[in-house]
Coordinates of C-alpha atoms in Angstrom, one line a residue:
Chain I
M222 CA 66.5 30.9 235.6
I223 CA 62.7 30.8 235.9
W224 CA 62.5 29.7 232.2
L225 CA 65.0 26.8 232.8
S226 CA 63.2 25.7 236.0
W227 CA 59.9 25.8 234.2
R228 CA 61.3 24.0 231.2
Q229 CA 62.6 21.2 233.4
F230 CA 59.4 21.1 235.4
R231 CA 56.8 21.0 232.7
W232 CA 56.0 17.3 232.9
Q233 CA 55.6 17.5 236.7
A234 CA 53.3 20.5 236.2
L235 CA 51.2 18.5 233.7
T236 CA 51.0 15.7 236.2
A237 CA 49.9 18.1 238.9
A238 CA 47.2 19.6 236.6
V239 CA 45.8 16.2 235.7
T240 CA 45.8 15.1 239.4
I241 CA 43.9 18.3 240.4
V242 CA 41.3 17.7 237.7
L243 CA 40.8 14.0 238.4
A244 CA 41.0 14.1 242.2
G245 CA 39.1 17.3 242.3
A246 CA 36.3 15.9 240.2
W247 CA 36.0 12.8 242.4
L248 CA 36.1 14.9 245.6
L249 CA 33.3 17.1 244.3
Y250 CA 31.3 13.9 243.5
F251 CA 32.1 12.5 246.9
G252 CA 31.2 15.8 248.7
F253 CA 27.7 15.8 247.2
D254 CA 27.3 12.1 247.9
V255 CA 28.1 12.8 251.6
R256 CA 25.7 15.7 251.7
D257 CA 22.9 13.6 250.2
A258 CA 23.5 10.9 252.9
H259 CA 23.7 13.6 255.5
S260 CA 20.4 15.2 254.7
A261 CA 18.8 11.7 254.7
A262 CA 20.2 11.1 258.2
R263 CA 19.0 14.5 259.4
S264 CA 15.5 13.9 258.1
A265 CA 15.5 10.8 260.3
C266 CA 16.3 13.2 263.2
R267 CA 13.4 15.5 262.3
T268 CA 10.9 12.6 262.4
G269 CA 12.3 11.9 265.8
S270 CA 13.0 8.2 265.4
G271 CA 16.5 7.2 266.4
C272 CA 18.4 10.4 265.5
H273 CA 21.5 9.2 267.3
Q274 CA 21.6 5.9 265.5
A275 CA 21.0 7.5 262.1
M276 CA 23.9 9.9 262.6
A277 CA 26.1 7.1 263.9
E278 CA 25.2 5.0 260.8
F279 CA 25.9 8.0 258.5
E280 CA 29.4 8.4 260.1
A281 CA 30.2 4.7 260.0
R282 CA 29.2 4.5 256.4
Y283 CA 32.0 6.9 255.4
R284 CA 34.6 6.0 258.0
E285 CA 36.5 3.5 255.8
T286 CA 36.4 5.8 252.8
M287 CA 37.9 8.6 254.9
Y288 CA 40.9 6.4 255.8
F289 CA 41.3 5.3 252.2
V290 CA 41.3 8.9 251.1
A291 CA 43.8 9.8 253.8
A292 CA 46.1 7.0 252.7
G293 CA 45.8 8.3 249.1
L294 CA 46.7 11.8 250.1
G295 CA 49.6 10.5 252.2
L296 CA 50.9 8.6 249.3
G297 CA 50.5 11.6 247.0
L298 CA 52.5 13.7 249.4
A299 CA 55.3 11.0 249.5
L300 CA 55.3 11.0 245.7
L301 CA 55.9 14.8 245.7
G302 CA 59.1 14.1 247.7
T303 CA 60.2 11.2 245.6
F304 CA 59.4 12.4 242.1
W305 CA 59.6 16.2 242.4
G306 CA 62.1 16.6 245.2
A307 CA 64.6 13.7 245.0
P308 CA 65.5 14.0 241.3
M309 CA 65.8 17.8 241.3
V310 CA 69.6 17.9 242.1
A311 CA 70.3 14.1 241.9
R312 CA 69.4 13.9 238.2
E313 CA 71.7 16.7 237.3
L314 CA 74.6 15.2 239.3
E315 CA 74.0 11.8 237.8
A316 CA 73.8 13.1 234.2
G317 CA 76.7 15.5 234.8
T318 CA 74.6 18.4 233.6
H319 CA 75.4 20.3 236.8
R320 CA 78.8 21.0 235.2
L321 CA 77.0 22.7 232.4
V322 CA 74.4 24.7 234.4
W323 CA 76.6 25.7 237.3
N324 CA 79.0 27.4 234.8
Q325 CA 76.5 29.8 233.5
S326 CA 76.5 33.3 235.0
I327 CA 74.3 32.4 237.9
T328 CA 75.3 31.3 241.3
R329 CA 74.4 27.8 242.5
R330 CA 72.5 29.2 245.3
R331 CA 70.2 31.1 243.0
W332 CA 69.9 28.1 240.8
L333 CA 68.8 25.9 243.7
T334 CA 66.6 28.6 245.3
T335 CA 64.7 29.2 242.1
K336 CA 64.2 25.5 241.4
L337 CA 63.2 24.7 245.0
L338 CA 60.8 27.6 245.2
L339 CA 59.1 26.8 242.0
T340 CA 58.7 23.1 242.8
A341 CA 57.7 23.8 246.4
L342 CA 55.1 26.4 245.4
A343 CA 53.6 24.0 242.8
A344 CA 53.5 21.1 245.3
M345 CA 51.9 23.4 248.0
S346 CA 49.3 24.8 245.7
T347 CA 48.3 21.4 244.3
T348 CA 48.0 20.1 247.8
A349 CA 46.1 23.2 249.0
V350 CA 43.5 22.6 246.3
I351 CA 43.1 18.9 247.1
S352 CA 43.1 19.5 250.8
A353 CA 40.5 22.3 250.6
L354 CA 38.2 20.1 248.5
L355 CA 38.6 17.1 250.8
T356 CA 38.0 19.3 253.9
W357 CA 34.8 20.6 252.2
A358 CA 33.7 17.1 251.1
A359 CA 34.2 15.5 254.5
R360 CA 32.8 18.3 256.6
P361 CA 29.4 16.7 257.4
V362 CA 31.1 13.4 258.4
D363 CA 33.7 15.2 260.5
E364 CA 31.0 17.1 262.3
A365 CA 29.1 13.9 263.0
S366 CA 32.1 12.0 264.3
A367 CA 33.4 14.9 266.4
N368 CA 36.8 13.4 266.0
R369 CA 38.9 16.0 264.2
F370 CA 42.0 15.2 266.2
D371 CA 42.1 11.6 264.9
T372 CA 45.7 10.7 264.3
I373 CA 45.2 10.1 260.6
I374 CA 42.3 12.4 259.8
F375 CA 43.9 15.5 261.4
G376 CA 46.7 15.6 258.9
T377 CA 44.4 15.4 255.8
R378 CA 42.4 18.5 256.5
N379 CA 42.8 22.2 256.2
I380 CA 46.4 23.6 256.2
A381 CA 48.5 20.7 257.6
P382 CA 48.9 18.9 254.3
I383 CA 50.4 22.1 252.7
G384 CA 53.1 21.9 255.3
Y385 CA 53.7 18.3 254.5
A386 CA 54.0 19.0 250.8
L387 CA 56.6 21.7 251.4
F388 CA 58.5 19.3 253.7
A389 CA 58.3 16.4 251.2
V390 CA 59.8 18.4 248.4
T391 CA 62.6 19.9 250.5
L392 CA 63.4 16.6 252.1
G393 CA 63.6 14.9 248.7
T394 CA 65.9 17.7 247.4
V395 CA 68.3 17.4 250.3
V396 CA 68.4 13.6 250.1
G397 CA 69.1 13.9 246.3
L398 CA 71.9 16.4 247.0
L399 CA 73.5 14.1 249.6
V400 CA 73.0 10.7 247.8
R401 CA 73.7 12.1 244.3
R402 CA 71.9 9.3 242.6
T403 CA 68.2 9.4 241.6
L404 CA 67.0 5.9 242.4
P405 CA 68.6 5.6 245.9
A406 CA 67.5 9.2 246.7
I407 CA 63.9 8.2 245.8
A408 CA 64.0 5.2 248.0
I409 CA 65.5 7.0 251.0
T410 CA 63.1 10.0 250.6
L411 CA 60.2 7.6 250.6
V412 CA 61.3 5.8 253.8
A413 CA 62.3 9.0 255.6
F414 CA 59.1 10.9 254.7
I415 CA 56.9 8.0 255.9
A416 CA 59.0 7.7 259.1
V417 CA 58.4 11.4 259.9
Q418 CA 54.7 11.1 259.0
F419 CA 54.4 8.3 261.6
A420 CA 56.6 9.9 264.2
V421 CA 55.1 13.4 264.3
P422 CA 51.4 12.4 265.0
N423 CA 52.4 9.9 267.7
L424 CA 55.4 11.4 269.3
V425 CA 55.4 15.1 268.7
R426 CA 51.8 16.3 268.1
P427 CA 50.5 15.5 271.6
H428 CA 53.2 17.8 273.1
L429 CA 52.7 20.8 270.8
L430 CA 50.7 22.3 273.6
P431 CA 50.6 21.3 277.3
A432 CA 47.7 19.0 277.8
K433 CA 44.9 19.7 280.2
T434 CA 43.9 17.2 282.9
A435 CA 40.5 16.2 284.2
T436 CA 39.1 13.8 286.7
M437 CA 36.0 12.0 285.6
A438 CA 33.7 10.1 287.9
M439 CA 32.6 6.7 286.5
P440 CA 29.0 6.0 287.4
T441 CA 27.1 3.2 285.6
E442 CA 25.8 5.5 282.8
V443 CA 29.2 6.8 282.0
I444 CA 30.7 3.4 281.8
D445 CA 28.1 2.3 279.4
Q446 CA 29.1 5.2 277.0
A447 CA 32.6 3.8 276.7
R448 CA 33.7 1.8 273.7
N449 CA 35.6 -1.0 275.4
L450 CA 36.5 -2.5 278.8
G451 CA 39.7 -4.4 279.5
G452 CA 42.6 -4.6 277.2
I453 CA 44.9 -7.0 275.4
G454 CA 47.5 -6.5 278.1
G455 CA 45.0 -7.1 280.9
G456 CA 44.5 -4.5 283.7
S457 CA 41.4 -2.5 284.6
V458 CA 41.3 -0.2 281.6
I459 CA 38.5 1.5 279.8
G460 CA 38.6 2.9 276.3
G461 CA 36.7 5.3 274.0
I462 CA 35.8 7.8 276.7
T463 CA 34.5 11.2 275.7
L464 CA 34.5 14.1 278.1
P465 CA 30.9 15.3 278.7
D466 CA 31.7 19.0 279.0
E467 CA 34.4 18.9 276.2
P468 CA 32.8 17.3 273.2
G469 CA 35.3 16.7 270.4
A470 CA 38.3 17.0 272.7
W471 CA 41.4 15.0 271.9
I472 CA 41.9 12.6 274.8
S473 CA 45.7 11.9 274.7
S474 CA 45.9 9.6 277.6
T475 CA 43.5 7.8 280.0
S476 CA 44.5 6.3 283.3
P477 CA 43.3 2.8 284.4
L478 CA 40.1 2.8 286.5
L479 CA 41.0 4.3 289.9
T480 CA 39.3 3.6 293.2
A481 CA 38.4 6.4 295.6
D482 CA 41.8 6.4 297.2
G483 CA 43.5 6.9 293.9
H484 CA 44.9 3.4 293.4
P485 CA 44.2 1.4 290.2
L486 CA 41.3 -1.0 290.6
S487 CA 42.7 -4.4 291.3
A488 CA 42.6 -6.9 288.4
S489 CA 40.7 -9.5 290.4
R490 CA 37.8 -7.1 291.3
F491 CA 37.7 -5.8 287.7
N492 CA 37.6 -9.3 286.2
R493 CA 34.9 -10.4 288.7
C494 CA 32.7 -7.6 287.4
L495 CA 33.7 -8.4 283.9
N496 CA 33.2 -12.2 284.0
N497 CA 30.4 -12.9 286.5
P498 CA 28.7 -9.7 287.7
P499 CA 25.6 -9.9 289.9
M500 CA 22.5 -10.1 287.8
T501 CA 20.8 -6.7 287.8
G502 CA 18.9 -6.9 284.5
A503 CA 20.8 -3.9 283.2
H504 CA 20.6 -3.4 279.4
G505 CA 23.4 -0.9 278.7
T506 CA 26.4 -1.5 276.4
F507 CA 28.1 -3.7 279.0
G508 CA 25.1 -5.3 280.6
N509 CA 25.4 -6.3 284.2
T510 CA 29.1 -5.3 284.3
A511 CA 28.4 -1.6 284.2
P512 CA 26.4 -1.4 287.4
C513 CA 28.8 -3.8 289.1
L514 CA 31.7 -1.4 288.3
G515 CA 29.5 1.7 288.9
K516 CA 29.0 0.7 292.5
L517 CA 32.7 0.8 293.2
N518 CA 32.9 4.6 293.2
L519 CA 35.6 4.7 290.5
H520 CA 37.1 7.6 288.6
L521 CA 39.5 8.3 285.7
K522 CA 42.4 10.7 285.3
I523 CA 42.3 12.0 281.7
T524 CA 44.8 14.3 279.9
Y525 CA 43.3 16.0 276.9
Q526 CA 43.4 18.9 274.4
P527 CA 40.2 20.9 274.2
S528 CA 38.5 20.9 270.8
G529 CA 38.9 24.7 270.8
R530 CA 42.6 24.2 270.2
Y531 CA 42.1 22.5 266.8
W532 CA 43.3 25.5 264.8
S533 CA 46.2 26.1 267.2
F534 CA 47.2 22.5 266.5
Q535 CA 46.8 22.9 262.7
L536 CA 48.9 26.1 262.8
L537 CA 51.5 24.6 265.1
E538 CA 51.9 21.4 263.1
T539 CA 52.1 23.3 259.8
A540 CA 54.7 25.7 261.4
L541 CA 56.7 22.7 262.6
Y542 CA 56.9 21.3 259.0
V543 CA 57.7 24.7 257.6
L544 CA 60.5 25.2 260.1
L545 CA 61.9 21.7 259.3
S546 CA 61.7 22.6 255.6
A547 CA 63.5 25.9 256.1
L548 CA 66.3 24.2 258.0
L549 CA 66.6 21.6 255.3
A550 CA 66.6 24.3 252.6
A551 CA 69.3 26.3 254.4
F552 CA 71.4 23.2 254.7
A553 CA 70.9 22.4 251.0
L554 CA 71.9 26.0 250.0
R555 CA 75.1 25.7 252.0
R556 CA 75.9 22.3 250.8
V557 CA 75.4 23.1 247.1
R558 CA 77.9 25.9 247.4
H559 CA 80.7 24.2 249.3
H560 CA 80.6 20.5 249.7
L561 CA 80.0 18.8 246.4
T562 CA 83.2 16.8 245.9
Chain Q
M1 CA 105.5 37.5 233.1
P2 CA 106.3 41.1 232.7
H3 CA 105.9 43.0 235.9
D4 CA 104.2 46.0 234.3
D5 CA 101.2 44.0 233.2
P6 CA 98.4 45.4 235.4
R7 CA 96.1 42.4 234.8
P8 CA 96.1 39.6 237.4
P9 CA 97.3 36.2 236.3
V10 CA 94.8 33.9 234.7
L11 CA 95.5 31.4 237.4
R12 CA 97.5 31.6 240.6
A13 CA 97.8 28.5 242.8
E14 CA 99.7 28.4 246.1
G15 CA 100.2 25.2 247.9
L16 CA 97.0 23.9 246.2
T17 CA 96.1 20.5 247.5
K18 CA 93.1 18.3 247.0
R19 CA 92.4 15.0 248.7
Y20 CA 89.3 12.9 248.0
G21 CA 88.8 11.1 251.3
R22 CA 91.3 11.2 254.2
R23 CA 93.3 8.0 253.5
R24 CA 93.7 8.4 249.8
R25 CA 96.7 9.8 248.0
P26 CA 96.1 13.5 247.2
A27 CA 94.9 14.2 243.6
L28 CA 96.9 17.4 243.7
D29 CA 99.7 17.9 246.1
G30 CA 100.8 21.4 247.0
I31 CA 100.7 22.9 243.6
D32 CA 102.4 26.4 243.1
L33 CA 101.6 27.8 239.7
T34 CA 101.1 31.1 238.0
I35 CA 99.8 31.4 234.5
P36 CA 100.2 34.8 232.7
P37 CA 97.3 36.2 230.6
D38 CA 96.9 36.0 226.9
R39 CA 98.0 32.4 226.6
I40 CA 96.5 29.2 225.3
I41 CA 97.5 26.8 227.9
G42 CA 97.8 23.1 227.5
L43 CA 97.5 21.0 230.6
V44 CA 99.1 17.6 229.8
G45 CA 99.6 14.5 231.9
P46 CA 98.6 10.9 232.0
N47 CA 95.1 9.8 233.1
G48 CA 94.6 10.3 236.8
A49 CA 97.3 12.9 237.1
G50 CA 94.9 15.5 238.6
K51 CA 94.1 17.5 235.4
S52 CA 90.4 17.3 235.9
T53 CA 90.7 18.1 239.5
L54 CA 92.7 21.2 238.8
L55 CA 90.2 22.4 236.1
H56 CA 87.2 21.6 238.3
M57 CA 88.8 23.7 241.1
A58 CA 89.4 26.5 238.6
C59 CA 85.7 26.8 237.8
G60 CA 84.6 26.2 241.4
L61 CA 83.0 22.8 240.9
T62 CA 85.5 21.4 243.5
E63 CA 86.9 23.1 246.6
P64 CA 90.6 22.7 247.5
T65 CA 91.4 20.8 250.6
S66 CA 94.1 23.3 251.4
G67 CA 96.1 26.0 249.7
S68 CA 94.7 28.8 247.6
L69 CA 93.6 29.3 244.0
Q70 CA 92.7 32.5 242.2
I71 CA 91.3 32.7 238.8
L72 CA 91.5 36.1 237.0
G73 CA 92.3 37.6 240.4
S74 CA 89.4 36.2 242.6
R75 CA 88.1 33.0 244.1
P76 CA 86.8 30.5 241.5
A77 CA 83.0 31.0 240.9
A78 CA 83.1 33.8 243.5
D79 CA 79.8 35.4 242.3
A80 CA 77.6 35.7 239.2
A81 CA 79.9 38.4 237.7
H82 CA 82.9 36.1 238.0
L83 CA 81.0 33.1 236.7
A84 CA 80.3 35.3 233.6
R85 CA 84.0 35.7 233.0
V86 CA 84.9 32.0 232.9
G87 CA 83.5 29.6 230.4
F88 CA 83.8 25.9 231.2
M89 CA 83.3 22.9 229.0
A90 CA 83.3 19.7 231.0
Q91 CA 84.6 16.3 230.0
D92 CA 82.2 14.4 227.8
A93 CA 80.4 17.7 226.9
P94 CA 77.3 17.3 229.2
V95 CA 74.1 18.7 227.7
Y96 CA 70.4 18.3 228.6
R97 CA 69.3 15.3 226.5
S98 CA 65.7 16.4 226.3
F99 CA 66.5 19.9 225.3
T100 CA 66.8 20.9 221.6
V101 CA 69.8 22.7 220.4
A102 CA 67.8 25.9 220.2
E103 CA 66.7 25.4 223.8
H104 CA 70.3 25.2 224.9
L105 CA 70.9 28.5 223.3
R106 CA 67.9 29.9 225.0
L107 CA 69.2 28.5 228.3
G108 CA 72.5 30.3 227.7
A109 CA 70.7 33.6 226.8
R110 CA 68.6 33.4 230.0
L111 CA 71.4 32.6 232.3
N112 CA 74.2 34.8 231.0
P113 CA 73.8 38.6 230.8
G114 CA 76.7 38.8 228.3
W115 CA 75.2 36.2 226.0
D116 CA 75.9 36.8 222.3
M117 CA 73.0 35.2 220.5
A118 CA 74.1 36.2 217.0
F119 CA 77.5 34.5 217.6
A120 CA 75.9 31.4 219.1
E121 CA 73.5 31.0 216.2
R122 CA 76.2 31.5 213.7
R123 CA 78.4 28.9 215.3
V124 CA 75.5 26.4 215.5
R125 CA 74.9 27.0 211.8
E126 CA 78.6 26.6 210.9
A127 CA 78.8 23.4 212.9
G128 CA 75.9 22.0 210.9
L129 CA 73.6 21.5 213.9
D130 CA 69.8 21.5 213.5
P131 CA 68.4 23.9 216.0
S132 CA 65.3 21.8 216.5
Q133 CA 67.1 18.5 217.2
K134 CA 67.1 17.1 220.7
A135 CA 70.6 17.1 222.2
G136 CA 70.2 13.5 223.2
G137 CA 70.3 12.5 219.5
L138 CA 73.5 14.4 218.6
S139 CA 76.8 12.6 217.8
G140 CA 79.8 13.1 220.1
G141 CA 81.3 15.6 217.8
Q142 CA 78.1 17.6 217.5
R143 CA 77.5 17.6 221.2
A144 CA 81.1 18.9 221.8
Q145 CA 80.4 21.6 219.3
L146 CA 77.2 22.5 221.1
A147 CA 78.9 22.5 224.5
L148 CA 81.7 24.6 223.1
T149 CA 79.2 27.1 221.7
I150 CA 77.4 27.4 225.1
A151 CA 80.8 27.9 226.9
A152 CA 81.9 30.6 224.4
A153 CA 78.8 32.5 223.6
K154 CA 78.7 34.0 227.0
R155 CA 81.8 35.8 226.0
P156 CA 84.1 34.9 228.8
D157 CA 87.6 36.2 229.4
L158 CA 88.9 32.7 230.1
L159 CA 87.7 29.4 228.5
I160 CA 88.5 26.1 230.3
F161 CA 88.2 22.8 228.5
D162 CA 88.5 19.5 230.3
E163 CA 89.6 16.8 227.8
P164 CA 87.5 18.5 225.1
A165 CA 88.5 16.2 222.3
A166 CA 89.0 12.9 224.1
A167 CA 85.9 11.2 223.0
L168 CA 86.0 12.4 219.4
D169 CA 87.2 10.5 216.3
P170 CA 90.1 12.1 214.4
L171 CA 88.0 14.0 211.9
A172 CA 85.6 15.4 214.5
R173 CA 88.6 16.2 216.7
Q174 CA 90.2 18.2 213.8
G175 CA 87.0 20.2 213.3
F176 CA 86.5 20.7 217.0
L177 CA 90.1 22.0 217.6
Q178 CA 89.7 24.4 214.7
S179 CA 86.5 25.8 216.1
L180 CA 88.1 26.1 219.5
M181 CA 91.0 28.1 218.0
S182 CA 88.8 30.4 216.1
F183 CA 86.6 30.9 219.2
V184 CA 89.5 31.9 221.3
A185 CA 90.8 34.3 218.6
D186 CA 87.2 35.8 218.2
L187 CA 86.7 36.3 221.9
K188 CA 90.3 37.4 222.6
A189 CA 90.0 35.1 225.6
G190 CA 92.6 33.1 227.4
A191 CA 92.1 29.3 227.3
I192 CA 93.2 26.3 229.3
L193 CA 92.7 22.9 227.8
S194 CA 93.6 19.6 229.3
S195 CA 94.4 16.5 227.3
H196 CA 96.3 13.3 227.6
L197 CA 96.9 13.5 223.8
L198 CA 100.0 15.6 223.3
G199 CA 99.2 16.1 219.6
D200 CA 96.1 18.2 220.4
V201 CA 98.0 20.3 222.8
Q202 CA 100.9 20.8 220.5
R203 CA 98.6 22.0 217.7
V204 CA 96.9 24.8 219.7
C205 CA 98.8 25.8 222.8
D206 CA 101.6 28.2 223.4
H207 CA 102.0 27.5 227.1
I208 CA 102.4 24.0 228.6
I209 CA 101.9 22.6 232.1
V210 CA 103.0 19.0 232.6
L211 CA 101.0 17.5 235.5
C212 CA 102.1 14.1 236.7
D213 CA 101.6 12.3 240.0
A214 CA 99.6 15.1 241.5
R215 CA 102.4 17.7 241.0
V216 CA 103.4 20.2 238.3
Q217 CA 106.6 18.8 236.6
I218 CA 107.3 21.7 234.4
A219 CA 105.3 24.7 233.2
G220 CA 106.2 27.5 230.8
D221 CA 105.8 29.1 227.3
V222 CA 106.5 26.6 224.6
T223 CA 109.2 28.8 223.0
D224 CA 111.0 29.3 226.3
L225 CA 110.8 25.6 227.1
L226 CA 112.2 24.6 223.7
A227 CA 115.0 27.2 224.1
T228 CA 116.1 25.9 227.6
H229 CA 115.9 22.2 226.9
C230 CA 118.4 20.3 224.8
R231 CA 119.8 16.8 224.3
L232 CA 123.3 16.4 225.6
P233 CA 125.9 14.9 223.2
S234 CA 127.6 12.9 226.0
A235 CA 127.0 11.6 229.5
H236 CA 128.7 14.6 230.9
V237 CA 126.3 17.1 232.4
P238 CA 127.7 20.6 232.1
A239 CA 127.4 23.4 234.7
G240 CA 124.0 25.1 234.6
A241 CA 122.2 22.0 233.3
E242 CA 120.0 19.5 235.0
L243 CA 119.5 16.1 233.5
I244 CA 115.8 15.3 233.2
D245 CA 115.6 11.9 231.5
G246 CA 117.9 10.0 229.2
S247 CA 120.1 12.7 227.6
L248 CA 117.5 15.5 227.8
A249 CA 118.6 18.3 230.1
R250 CA 117.3 21.6 231.2
F251 CA 119.6 24.6 231.1
T252 CA 119.5 27.6 233.4
V253 CA 122.2 29.2 231.3
P254 CA 122.2 29.5 227.4
P255 CA 122.8 25.9 226.1
P256 CA 126.2 25.4 224.5
P257 CA 126.2 25.0 220.7
E258 CA 127.1 21.3 220.6
T259 CA 123.7 20.3 222.2
E260 CA 120.8 19.2 219.9
P261 CA 117.3 20.8 220.1
V262 CA 114.4 18.7 221.3
T263 CA 110.8 18.6 220.2
L264 CA 107.9 19.5 222.6
E265 CA 106.9 15.9 222.6
E266 CA 110.3 14.7 223.7
L267 CA 110.4 17.3 226.4
V268 CA 107.0 16.4 227.8
L269 CA 107.7 12.7 227.7
A270 CA 111.0 13.2 229.5
Y271 CA 109.3 14.9 232.4
M272 CA 106.5 12.3 232.5
T273 CA 109.1 9.5 232.5
R274 CA 111.1 11.1 235.3
A275 CA 107.9 11.5 237.4
E276 CA 107.0 7.9 236.7
L277 CA 110.4 6.6 237.7
S278 CA 111.0 8.6 240.8
P279 CA 107.9 10.4 242.1
A280 CA 109.7 11.7 245.1
R281 CA 112.1 13.8 243.0
A282 CA 109.3 15.6 241.2
L283 CA 110.1 19.2 240.9
Q284 CA 107.6 22.0 241.3
E285 CA 108.9 24.8 239.3
V286 CA 107.5 27.4 237.1
A287 CA 109.7 28.1 234.1
R288 CA 110.0 31.8 233.3

């Protein structure tokens, strides 16, 4: 059975090998490029002039590339589902060859188990190589940005992508088994995989571990460290806060600015500070607005995941995908035995 | 079937029913059937009669909606050992288009512990197949020969063929049926083949099942059937006879001398016509 699986898998295996060579070569090049830029930024630190700014520029220079690479990896994972998973059973059903292979002296369960295992292992090891190289290449940028929990970046580093690869292949196989035709199976797998990849980071990941909460006072200096004030929907909100004693923590939610009695700051007082604050000659990010708000004795309620939980989250998310894949595989093995009419 | 035969029947169906979808007419409707060993069985009936459904159930590709089916004494495709005992050649002889003929033999060798490579290679040579040719480039007749070889070289106890010769031209059909007969003789295997062409069945089978309208109309050894069916000389139906269609009748007692013998073709057509005219009257009987 291993011979047959391998014989039917050899083009995919060749694709994987070519992908590893090409993507691997580029990632090596990219990794060294990042390290050159990093040491240049650090030498700016040693000379003492504008270390913070140099590091921020270094991080900003690669930010876009990081998202492009993440998109590429996400697409590659989806392709594993559509071109390795979906046709695995669907192509046999479509061509009628299941009637040939299922009448050899081997049970359908063993047939599917062998094919699924071989394909999943190939997908996982290909992804593991790419993910390891990407994690290595991006490390200086990731350290500088201290944002490893980023919705998109998190899923492209370390072990999480290996779980996604397993899931993509299993999902594709099950869809192919249910839909029985290759092309619709490919389309459905693509849509379903992307839907899961959007749903998990936004809806599931924040709840994998119970979040911690913190109250944070909002004096003028802290307000000036934020990224933005106010929002599209109005209201006295502040964005881009980092916790001073928990660098790199994943802030999952931030309350509006609260007054000392715990009520949200009224929109009229917030807007007064925003639009015509008293002139104090302040030069922070938000100019005169920051001291105007700072004087109001405001605070924030923040829920967050400490940065020390990064590996717990990597493990939990991977385990979640492995569990989903195991359920799908169990369903497929049941289905292939009984309900194929 | 003699009662002292210790071997289980090749096929035993009890109340076997298959429905595709809840509202649709059943493809098989409460089939009761027992097929004794050592026969070459012809399953005949018009297109859509349920022949493929019955054969797919016999090799485990389809599960019955209700009723039971046993092949060689156990559930179809029960385990690897049982799969090894049944060879199946599906309609249109599916093969892997990108595999060469030799790779198909290798597939057979890898997936069947009882695979007889010498036999397979000899059959491929005799059928004039080039081992290095891709199966996608084979003619219909060559593909059927390849599929037949794969089904037979695992040395099963029972070979099942679903419309094996339907897509072949007369010459290829002739060659194919000859191969089929010699395979069955070589292997000392039982065989079931379905066909809507009575001529094929007549040439190779010694046991006939007429399947029409989702039910078995008549089943039995050809010699027995010919001995118990006669054409009546007049419209009068004597005691112990049942009129099937036209003047053709089935006798439960030895037919009187003034009746005329019938051919197998006439017999099968009579049952098919009766099923067509009055589906409700269709009998389910196993001739002994």
